């Protein structure tokens, strides 16, 4: 009996999938179909799969072509499956031509012509209209945003706004955007949503106006440095059913999300201490060190360590700051946070370097995340008895902005305004801490 194996995501199951499975089945007598998990798809850069794993399995089952359905959950699984199931032929669509030649060592590898004119990507785009996004600002982070947005299907960066006409023009040309604007009202008329990547001080005005005009907002951190203003923005967003999301990339990355779940699962017992550090020696531009532009290590970098602490312990009952200052700027700050049953500390530095690690200590063990923990690719759960230690690995793709972009789009498409990955409450606690720091500074 000739056994055939094929794999796919099979999202929004379509004719192309059916044709492929039918021809795959004709290649032998027994067809095994591997359906990918959401996690695996995320690690290989497929971020916007719409149907759940169960729904995709059901769709494959409904064709009655598969004799057996298996789940594909990790890289390198194909070799194992071929050996385990005694596969004679590995079959896949022609879009993968050449990519699986390495399997020829184990079985025949056949690339079948794809059905023309249909793909899950196209169907996803048709199902939800492409979101027209405009970027506010054309600095460093805006430059990184556009290449990352290409990994998220269903969103298109249409234009850019900033007050500096010459720079905006250069940015538009560099990324071949549809338009540029130096008039914010006109800019807003042309988009469904905005990504605010302008200097800190301008976030509030731009976000407020966008939300009042019915536009969803993805806003660079910190959204504002005043709690009252941040609350005002969320109030407008909620009232108008709009998404307002703080662009803390770590919060949406697969490794960090799993880290938080593991830490909360009780595996290390009760969390008693968190130590999170983020320092930078290379200061990209003078704005970060300019008091008049809200520079300083807490305003620039505090969001990351506070994210880890607040996600795990919530709002502190007391907080203290100790800083090394120069020219009215904090170049290095330690933040101590006190909780009823735990403590935490965050270290941030601009021009002072420390180990960028995260340690979560519990009553049964601890979690160690090496630098750079905010791009979580690896962490270890450690115990007194080291034989119980466990290591976890993930991929944090390039700049990682694709994760926040994907979440932002998903919320809009689902008509949801809150995500557990970063709630408005958590963003507000971070904002309140930064505000407190500035008051006491
Ligand atoms: N396939 C095909 N013809 C199409 C689309 C897909 O033959 N028009 C094949 C793929 O080559 C693969 C299998 O169907 O062997 C599962 O593909 P999958 O990646 O799930 O579907 P796509 O439509 O290609 O999805 P996406 O657009 O997300 O890449």
Short mmCIF file of C-alpha atoms and ligand atoms in Angstrom, two decimals:
data_model
loop_
_atom_site.label_atom_id
_atom_site.label_comp_id
_atom_site.label_asym_id
_atom_site.label_seq_id
_atom_site.Cartn_x
_atom_site.Cartn_y
_atom_site.Cartn_z
CA UNK A 1 0.00 0.00 0.00
CA UNK A 2 1.50 3.29 -1.14
CA UNK A 3 1.31 5.94 1.59
CA UNK A 4 1.17 9.64 0.74
CA UNK A 5 1.76 12.55 3.12
CA UNK A 6 0.96 16.25 2.68
CA UNK A 7 0.80 19.29 4.96
CA UNK A 8 -0.97 22.63 5.03
CA UNK A 9 -2.69 25.28 7.11
CA UNK A 10 -5.94 24.92 5.15
CA UNK A 11 -7.27 28.23 6.43
CA UNK A 12 -10.65 29.28 4.96
CA UNK A 13 -10.67 25.95 3.12
CA UNK A 14 -10.90 26.56 -0.63
CA UNK A 15 -10.94 24.89 -4.01
CA UNK A 16 -7.13 25.00 -4.29
CA UNK A 17 -6.86 22.93 -1.11
CA UNK A 18 -9.46 20.44 -2.37
CA UNK A 19 -7.69 20.01 -5.71
CA UNK A 20 -4.38 19.47 -4.01
CA UNK A 21 -5.77 16.83 -1.64
CA UNK A 22 -7.55 15.02 -4.47
CA UNK A 23 -4.42 14.79 -6.56
CA UNK A 24 -2.36 13.86 -3.51
CA UNK A 25 -4.78 10.99 -2.81
CA UNK A 26 -4.40 9.80 -6.42
CA UNK A 27 -0.68 9.45 -5.86
CA UNK A 28 -1.23 6.38 -3.66
CA UNK A 29 -3.70 4.33 -1.64
CA UNK A 30 -3.52 5.97 1.78
CA UNK A 31 -3.41 9.74 2.37
CA UNK A 32 -2.19 11.33 5.59
CA UNK A 33 -2.80 15.07 5.92
CA UNK A 34 -0.86 17.16 8.42
CA UNK A 35 -2.65 20.30 9.61
CA UNK A 36 -0.49 23.00 11.20
CA UNK A 37 -1.15 24.40 14.67
CA UNK A 38 -1.56 28.14 15.27
CA UNK A 39 1.65 28.20 17.27
CA UNK A 40 3.65 26.54 14.53
CA UNK A 41 2.20 28.91 11.94
CA UNK A 42 3.16 31.88 14.09
CA UNK A 43 6.72 30.68 14.46
CA UNK A 44 7.03 30.38 10.68
CA UNK A 45 5.63 33.86 10.13
CA UNK A 46 2.00 33.08 9.24
CA UNK A 47 0.32 35.47 11.60
CA UNK A 48 -3.24 35.94 10.44
CA UNK A 49 -4.77 32.50 10.23
CA UNK A 50 -8.51 32.95 10.79
CA UNK A 51 -9.94 29.47 11.37
CA UNK A 52 -9.19 27.52 14.52
CA UNK A 53 -7.22 24.29 14.29
CA UNK A 54 -10.45 22.31 14.91
CA UNK A 55 -12.28 24.09 12.12
CA UNK A 56 -9.40 23.50 9.70
CA UNK A 57 -9.23 19.81 10.63
CA UNK A 58 -13.00 19.50 10.14
CA UNK A 59 -12.69 21.08 6.69
CA UNK A 60 -10.04 18.56 5.65
CA UNK A 61 -12.13 15.73 7.13
CA UNK A 62 -15.23 16.86 5.21
CA UNK A 63 -13.46 16.23 1.89
CA UNK A 64 -13.38 12.50 2.80
CA UNK A 65 -10.04 12.37 1.00
CA UNK A 66 -7.83 12.01 4.08
CA UNK A 67 -7.47 8.52 5.54
CA UNK A 68 -5.74 10.01 8.54
CA UNK A 69 -5.23 13.53 9.85
CA UNK A 70 -2.25 14.49 11.99
CA UNK A 71 -1.13 17.74 13.54
CA UNK A 72 2.06 19.51 12.57
CA UNK A 73 3.42 21.44 15.50
CA UNK A 74 7.17 21.91 15.12
CA UNK A 75 9.95 22.44 12.65
CA UNK A 76 11.65 19.23 11.58
CA UNK A 77 8.54 17.15 12.22
CA UNK A 78 8.22 16.12 8.57
CA UNK A 79 11.21 13.76 8.66
CA UNK A 80 9.91 12.18 11.82
CA UNK A 81 6.42 11.70 10.34
CA UNK A 82 7.78 10.18 7.12
CA UNK A 83 9.73 7.61 9.14
CA UNK A 84 7.02 7.00 11.69
CA UNK A 85 4.22 6.45 9.15
CA UNK A 86 6.38 4.66 6.51
CA UNK A 87 5.57 7.25 3.87
CA UNK A 88 6.31 6.55 0.18
CA UNK A 89 5.50 9.96 -1.26
CA UNK A 90 5.60 13.48 0.13
CA UNK A 91 3.29 15.77 -1.86
CA UNK A 92 3.01 19.56 -1.69
CA UNK A 93 1.94 22.49 -3.92
CA UNK A 94 4.29 24.05 -6.46
CA UNK A 95 4.66 27.23 -4.38
CA UNK A 96 7.07 25.13 -2.30
CA UNK A 97 9.09 23.83 -5.28
CA UNK A 98 12.60 22.89 -4.23
CA UNK A 99 12.02 23.67 -0.53
CA UNK A 100 11.44 20.06 0.45
CA UNK A 101 14.08 18.39 -1.71
CA UNK A 102 15.89 17.48 1.50
CA UNK A 103 13.15 14.91 2.14
CA UNK A 104 14.20 12.94 -0.98
CA UNK A 105 16.55 11.03 1.28
CA UNK A 106 13.48 9.50 2.95
CA UNK A 107 10.79 9.19 0.25
CA UNK A 108 9.66 10.54 -3.16
CA UNK A 109 8.99 14.27 -3.15
CA UNK A 110 6.34 15.53 -5.57
CA UNK A 111 5.41 19.16 -6.22
CA UNK A 112 1.92 19.51 -7.69
CA UNK A 113 0.90 22.56 -9.70
CA UNK A 114 -1.09 25.02 -7.55
CA UNK A 115 -4.64 25.92 -8.54
CA UNK A 116 -4.37 29.34 -10.06
CA UNK A 117 -6.12 32.45 -8.77
CA UNK A 118 -6.99 31.35 -5.23
CA UNK A 119 -5.25 31.38 -1.88
CA UNK A 120 -6.12 31.73 1.80
CA UNK A 121 -4.26 35.03 1.80
CA UNK A 122 -6.60 36.43 -0.89
CA UNK A 123 -9.68 35.09 0.87
CA UNK A 124 -8.58 36.63 4.16
CA UNK A 125 -8.10 39.97 2.44
CA UNK A 126 -11.55 39.75 0.80
CA UNK A 127 -13.27 38.69 4.00
CA UNK A 128 -12.07 41.73 5.85
CA UNK A 129 -11.41 44.78 3.76
CA UNK A 130 -7.76 45.72 3.69
CA UNK A 131 -7.17 48.11 6.58
CA UNK A 132 -5.80 51.41 5.34
CA UNK A 133 -3.21 52.58 7.81
CA UNK A 134 -1.44 55.90 8.07
CA UNK A 135 1.79 56.52 9.94
CA UNK A 136 2.26 59.59 12.11
CA UNK A 137 5.95 60.46 12.16
CA UNK A 138 8.83 59.34 9.99
CA UNK A 139 11.61 58.63 12.46
CA UNK A 140 13.51 55.46 13.33
CA UNK A 141 10.63 53.32 14.53
CA UNK A 142 8.37 54.39 11.63
CA UNK A 143 11.12 53.20 9.27
CA UNK A 144 11.14 49.81 10.94
CA UNK A 145 7.36 49.55 10.99
CA UNK A 146 6.73 49.39 7.25
CA UNK A 147 8.90 46.34 6.43
CA UNK A 148 7.37 44.56 9.44
CA UNK A 149 3.81 45.39 8.31
CA UNK A 150 4.42 43.43 5.09
CA UNK A 151 4.33 40.22 7.13
CA UNK A 152 0.75 40.90 8.19
CA UNK A 153 -1.82 40.28 5.49
CA UNK A 154 -4.89 42.51 5.50
CA UNK A 155 -3.18 45.78 6.31
CA UNK A 156 -1.64 48.34 4.01
CA UNK A 157 0.35 51.40 4.97
CA UNK A 158 -1.15 54.01 2.66
CA UNK A 159 0.43 57.25 3.75
CA UNK A 160 2.51 59.22 6.17
CA UNK A 161 1.99 62.42 8.12
CA UNK A 162 4.53 64.65 9.76
CA UNK A 163 5.07 68.38 10.04
CA UNK A 164 8.41 68.32 8.27
CA UNK A 165 7.49 68.36 4.60
CA UNK A 166 10.92 67.49 3.20
CA UNK A 167 11.41 64.50 5.54
CA UNK A 168 7.87 63.26 4.96
CA UNK A 169 8.38 63.38 1.20
CA UNK A 170 11.60 61.36 1.47
CA UNK A 171 9.80 58.80 3.65
CA UNK A 172 6.89 58.52 1.21
CA UNK A 173 9.25 57.96 -1.72
CA UNK A 174 11.42 55.50 0.16
CA UNK A 175 8.46 53.24 0.94
CA UNK A 176 6.45 54.06 -2.20
CA UNK A 177 3.40 55.12 -0.19
CA UNK A 178 0.21 56.39 -1.83
CA UNK A 179 0.33 59.77 -0.14
CA UNK A 180 1.98 62.11 2.33
CA UNK A 181 0.37 64.91 4.32
CA UNK A 182 1.46 67.76 6.52
CA UNK A 183 -2.15 68.54 7.38
CA UNK A 184 -3.41 66.13 10.05
CA UNK A 185 -7.12 66.50 9.25
CA UNK A 186 -6.58 65.71 5.60
CA UNK A 187 -4.35 62.79 6.57
CA UNK A 188 -7.04 61.33 8.83
CA UNK A 189 -9.64 61.52 6.08
CA UNK A 190 -7.62 59.08 3.99
CA UNK A 191 -7.11 56.26 6.51
CA UNK A 192 -9.02 53.76 8.69
CA UNK A 193 -6.38 53.59 11.40
CA UNK A 194 -3.18 55.30 12.49
CA UNK A 195 0.11 54.21 13.95
CA UNK A 196 1.53 57.02 16.06
CA UNK A 197 5.32 57.05 16.04
CA UNK A 198 5.92 60.75 16.64
CA UNK A 199 7.77 62.21 19.67
CA UNK A 200 6.22 61.35 23.09
CA UNK A 201 4.84 64.80 23.74
CA UNK A 202 2.69 64.73 20.61
CA UNK A 203 1.04 61.33 21.18
CA UNK A 204 -1.94 62.63 23.11
CA UNK A 205 -3.09 65.26 20.60
CA UNK A 206 -2.65 63.00 17.60
CA UNK A 207 -4.30 60.01 19.27
CA UNK A 208 -7.22 62.10 20.56
CA UNK A 209 -7.97 63.65 17.21
CA UNK A 210 -7.70 60.29 15.44
CA UNK A 211 -10.09 58.62 17.91
CA UNK A 212 -12.52 61.51 17.69
CA UNK A 213 -12.49 61.07 13.92
CA UNK A 214 -13.40 57.38 14.30
CA UNK A 215 -9.94 55.96 13.57
CA UNK A 216 -8.34 53.06 15.42
CA UNK A 217 -5.03 53.92 17.06
CA UNK A 218 -1.86 51.93 17.58
CA UNK A 219 0.32 54.26 19.63
CA UNK A 220 4.00 54.04 20.48
CA UNK A 221 4.88 53.75 24.13
CA UNK A 222 4.32 55.57 26.39
CA UNK A 223 0.90 56.54 25.05
CA UNK A 224 1.05 59.57 27.34
CA UNK A 225 2.86 60.29 30.57
CA UNK A 226 -0.20 61.60 32.37
CA UNK A 227 -2.74 59.17 33.73
CA UNK A 228 -5.64 61.60 33.27
CA UNK A 229 -4.86 62.02 29.60
CA UNK A 230 -4.39 58.28 29.02
CA UNK A 231 -7.77 57.64 30.68
CA UNK A 232 -9.35 60.27 28.47
CA UNK A 233 -8.02 58.52 25.37
CA UNK A 234 -9.30 55.10 26.44
CA UNK A 235 -12.69 56.65 27.31
CA UNK A 236 -13.02 58.09 23.81
CA UNK A 237 -11.89 54.81 22.26
CA UNK A 238 -14.35 52.71 24.28
CA UNK A 239 -17.22 55.12 23.69
CA UNK A 240 -16.65 54.96 19.94
CA UNK A 241 -15.94 51.21 19.82
CA UNK A 242 -12.39 51.83 18.61
CA UNK A 243 -9.14 50.04 19.28
CA UNK A 244 -6.49 51.96 21.20
CA UNK A 245 -3.43 49.79 21.66
CA UNK A 246 -0.06 50.66 23.14
CA UNK A 247 2.70 49.42 20.84
CA UNK A 248 4.76 47.42 23.33
CA UNK A 249 6.01 44.76 20.95
CA UNK A 250 7.10 42.32 23.67
CA UNK A 251 3.53 41.97 24.96
CA UNK A 252 2.38 40.39 21.69
CA UNK A 253 5.33 38.11 20.94
CA UNK A 254 4.76 34.33 21.25
CA UNK A 255 7.69 33.69 23.62
CA UNK A 256 6.70 36.39 26.10
CA UNK A 257 3.03 35.36 26.12
CA UNK A 258 4.03 31.79 26.94
CA UNK A 259 6.48 33.00 29.57
CA UNK A 260 3.69 34.89 31.34
CA UNK A 261 1.38 31.87 31.19
CA UNK A 262 4.05 29.58 32.59
CA UNK A 263 4.93 32.03 35.36
CA UNK A 264 1.24 32.28 36.30
CA UNK A 265 0.68 28.53 36.14
CA UNK A 266 2.07 27.92 39.61
CA UNK A 267 5.04 25.90 38.36
CA UNK A 268 7.44 28.13 40.35
CA UNK A 269 4.95 28.48 43.22
CA UNK A 270 3.89 31.94 44.37
CA UNK A 271 5.77 34.77 42.70
CA UNK A 272 7.70 36.70 45.35
CA UNK A 273 10.13 38.83 43.34
CA UNK A 274 10.63 40.07 39.80
CA UNK A 275 13.81 41.67 38.56
CA UNK A 276 13.72 43.18 35.09
CA UNK A 277 16.43 45.21 33.38
CA UNK A 278 16.61 47.18 30.15
CA UNK A 279 19.60 49.41 29.47
CA UNK A 280 21.11 50.91 26.35
CA UNK A 281 24.58 52.25 25.72
CA UNK A 282 24.02 53.55 22.23
CA UNK A 283 21.75 56.53 22.44
CA UNK A 284 20.23 56.87 19.00
CA UNK A 285 19.46 60.55 19.03
CA UNK A 286 19.59 63.50 21.34
CA UNK A 287 15.84 63.48 21.91
CA UNK A 288 16.31 60.58 24.33
CA UNK A 289 18.54 62.80 26.44
CA UNK A 290 16.57 66.01 26.06
CA UNK A 291 14.54 67.07 29.06
CA UNK A 292 12.28 69.26 26.93
CA UNK A 293 11.35 66.25 24.84
CA UNK A 294 10.64 64.04 27.83
CA UNK A 295 13.90 62.14 27.50
CA UNK A 296 15.41 59.98 30.23
CA UNK A 297 15.73 56.29 30.95
CA UNK A 298 12.34 55.81 32.61
CA UNK A 299 10.32 57.53 29.90
CA UNK A 300 12.34 55.91 27.12
CA UNK A 301 12.79 52.40 28.43
CA UNK A 302 10.69 51.94 31.57
CA UNK A 303 7.72 50.46 29.72
CA UNK A 304 9.46 47.14 29.02
CA UNK A 305 10.45 46.07 32.54
CA UNK A 306 7.22 47.50 33.93
CA UNK A 307 5.27 45.41 31.41
CA UNK A 308 6.72 42.16 32.77
CA UNK A 309 6.14 43.22 36.39
CA UNK A 310 2.62 44.57 35.92
CA UNK A 311 1.51 41.57 33.85
CA UNK A 312 2.50 39.27 36.68
CA UNK A 313 1.82 41.27 39.82
CA UNK A 314 -0.60 44.03 38.81
CA UNK A 315 -0.75 47.44 40.46
CA UNK A 316 1.84 47.99 43.21
CA UNK A 317 0.83 49.35 46.60
CA UNK A 318 3.98 51.41 46.89
CA UNK A 319 6.77 52.52 44.62
CA UNK A 320 10.20 54.13 45.01
CA UNK A 321 12.70 55.48 42.50
CA UNK A 322 16.45 55.93 42.77
CA UNK A 323 18.22 57.68 39.90
CA UNK A 324 21.61 58.73 38.66
CA UNK A 325 20.96 62.09 37.02
CA UNK A 326 22.83 64.38 34.69
CA UNK A 327 21.60 67.60 33.06
CA UNK A 328 18.17 67.09 34.65
CA UNK A 329 17.81 63.72 32.98
CA UNK A 330 17.79 60.32 34.67
CA UNK A 331 20.47 58.25 32.98
CA UNK A 332 19.97 55.28 35.24
CA UNK A 333 17.02 54.47 37.48
CA UNK A 334 16.04 51.66 39.77
CA UNK A 335 12.34 51.37 40.43
CA UNK A 336 11.26 49.41 43.50
CA UNK A 337 7.71 48.17 43.56
CA UNK A 338 6.02 46.82 46.65
CA UNK A 339 3.07 44.42 46.65
CA UNK A 340 1.16 42.89 49.57
CA UNK A 341 2.93 39.56 49.04
CA UNK A 342 5.79 40.29 46.70
CA UNK A 343 8.38 42.81 45.62
CA UNK A 344 9.83 43.77 42.25
CA UNK A 345 12.47 45.99 40.78
CA UNK A 346 13.09 47.45 37.36
CA UNK A 347 16.40 48.87 36.16
CA UNK A 348 16.67 51.16 33.17
CA UNK A 349 19.68 52.99 31.81
CA UNK A 350 20.72 55.23 28.94
CA UNK A 351 24.49 55.23 28.63
CA UNK A 352 24.83 52.85 31.59
CA UNK A 353 24.95 49.16 30.78
CA UNK A 354 23.75 46.26 32.85
CA UNK A 355 22.72 42.67 32.10
CA UNK A 356 19.35 42.80 30.32
CA UNK A 357 17.80 39.84 32.05
CA UNK A 358 14.50 39.01 33.68
CA UNK A 359 14.25 36.84 36.78
CA UNK A 360 10.95 35.77 38.27
CA UNK A 361 11.43 34.20 41.69
CA UNK A 362 8.87 31.94 43.29
CA UNK A 363 8.39 29.73 46.31
CA UNK A 364 9.13 26.55 44.33
CA UNK A 365 11.64 27.75 41.75
CA UNK A 366 12.43 30.62 39.41
CA UNK A 367 12.32 31.58 35.76
CA UNK A 368 15.42 32.93 34.12
CA UNK A 369 15.16 34.87 30.85
CA UNK A 370 18.55 35.95 29.47
CA UNK A 371 19.18 39.21 27.62
CA UNK A 372 17.49 40.47 25.60
CA UNK A 373 14.48 39.15 27.52
CA UNK A 374 12.14 41.66 25.82
CA UNK A 375 12.73 39.77 22.57
CA UNK A 376 11.85 36.53 24.30
CA UNK A 377 13.37 33.63 22.40
CA UNK A 378 14.44 31.45 25.27
CA UNK A 379 13.79 30.98 28.97
CA UNK A 380 14.45 28.41 31.61
CA UNK A 381 12.39 27.26 34.56
CA UNK A 382 14.84 26.33 37.29
CA UNK A 383 14.49 24.41 40.54
CA UNK A 384 16.65 23.51 43.49
CA UNK A 385 16.86 20.02 42.01
CA UNK A 386 18.33 20.87 38.64
CA UNK A 387 17.15 17.66 37.02
CA UNK A 388 13.66 19.19 36.96
CA UNK A 389 14.84 22.30 35.03
CA UNK A 390 13.07 22.97 31.75
CA UNK A 391 14.14 25.05 28.76
CA UNK A 392 11.75 26.77 26.34
CA UNK A 393 12.62 28.11 22.88
CA UNK A 394 10.77 30.48 20.54
CA UNK A 395 11.41 32.66 17.56
CA UNK A 396 11.22 36.43 17.79
CA UNK A 397 11.21 37.49 14.16
CA UNK A 398 13.50 40.40 13.24
CA UNK A 399 12.19 43.67 14.73
CA UNK A 400 9.12 41.92 16.11
CA UNK A 401 6.72 44.76 15.32
CA UNK A 402 4.69 42.33 13.22
CA UNK A 403 3.22 40.85 16.41
CA UNK A 404 1.67 44.11 17.59
CA UNK A 405 0.50 44.94 14.06
CA UNK A 406 -1.12 41.53 13.74
CA UNK A 407 -2.88 41.89 17.12
CA UNK A 408 -4.09 45.39 16.24
CA UNK A 409 -5.59 44.13 12.98
CA UNK A 410 -7.13 41.08 14.60
CA UNK A 411 -8.87 43.22 17.23
CA UNK A 412 -10.32 45.49 14.55
CA UNK A 413 -11.49 42.57 12.43
CA UNK A 414 -13.05 40.83 15.43
CA UNK A 415 -14.75 44.05 16.60
CA UNK A 416 -12.99 43.71 19.92
CA UNK A 417 -11.47 46.58 21.83
CA UNK A 418 -9.50 44.73 24.48
CA UNK A 419 -6.84 42.04 24.33
CA UNK A 420 -5.58 39.95 27.24
CA UNK A 421 -2.08 40.38 25.81
CA UNK A 422 -2.04 44.01 26.94
CA UNK A 423 -5.16 45.37 28.60
CA UNK A 424 -6.01 49.06 28.91
CA UNK A 425 -5.77 48.58 32.67
CA UNK A 426 -2.17 47.38 32.37
CA UNK A 427 -1.25 50.27 30.07
CA UNK A 428 -2.81 52.68 32.57
CA UNK A 429 -0.82 51.25 35.49
CA UNK A 430 2.42 51.66 33.52
CA UNK A 431 1.38 55.22 32.66
CA UNK A 432 0.63 56.00 36.32
CA UNK A 433 4.08 54.76 37.40
CA UNK A 434 5.85 56.89 34.80
CA UNK A 435 3.73 59.87 35.86
CA UNK A 436 4.69 59.32 39.50
CA UNK A 437 8.34 59.16 38.56
CA UNK A 438 8.13 62.46 36.71
CA UNK A 439 6.32 64.12 39.61
CA UNK A 440 9.00 63.06 42.05
CA UNK A 441 11.96 63.72 39.79
N1 LIG B 1 -2.52 24.96 -2.58
C1 LIG B 1 -2.77 24.73 -3.95
N2 LIG B 1 -3.41 25.70 -4.67
C2 LIG B 1 -3.79 26.86 -4.11
C3 LIG B 1 -3.54 27.10 -2.73
C4 LIG B 1 -2.91 26.12 -2.00
O1 LIG B 1 -2.43 23.69 -4.47
N3 LIG B 1 -4.37 27.76 -4.88
C5 LIG B 1 -1.80 23.95 -1.82
C6 LIG B 1 -0.50 24.43 -1.20
O2 LIG B 1 0.54 24.43 -2.14
C7 LIG B 1 -0.30 23.42 -0.10
C8 LIG B 1 -1.74 23.13 0.36
O3 LIG B 1 -2.58 23.56 -0.70
O4 LIG B 1 0.25 22.24 -0.63
C9 LIG B 1 -2.07 23.85 1.64
O5 LIG B 1 -1.78 25.22 1.41
P1 LIG B 1 -1.95 26.42 2.41
O6 LIG B 1 -0.63 27.05 2.63
O7 LIG B 1 -2.73 26.00 3.58
O8 LIG B 1 -2.90 27.37 1.50
P2 LIG B 1 -2.65 28.75 0.81
O9 LIG B 1 -3.91 29.14 0.15
O10 LIG B 1 -1.42 28.71 -0.03
O11 LIG B 1 -2.42 29.67 2.11
P3 LIG B 1 -1.68 31.05 2.31
O12 LIG B 1 -2.25 31.98 1.29
O13 LIG B 1 -1.98 31.43 3.72
O14 LIG B 1 -0.21 30.77 2.10
#
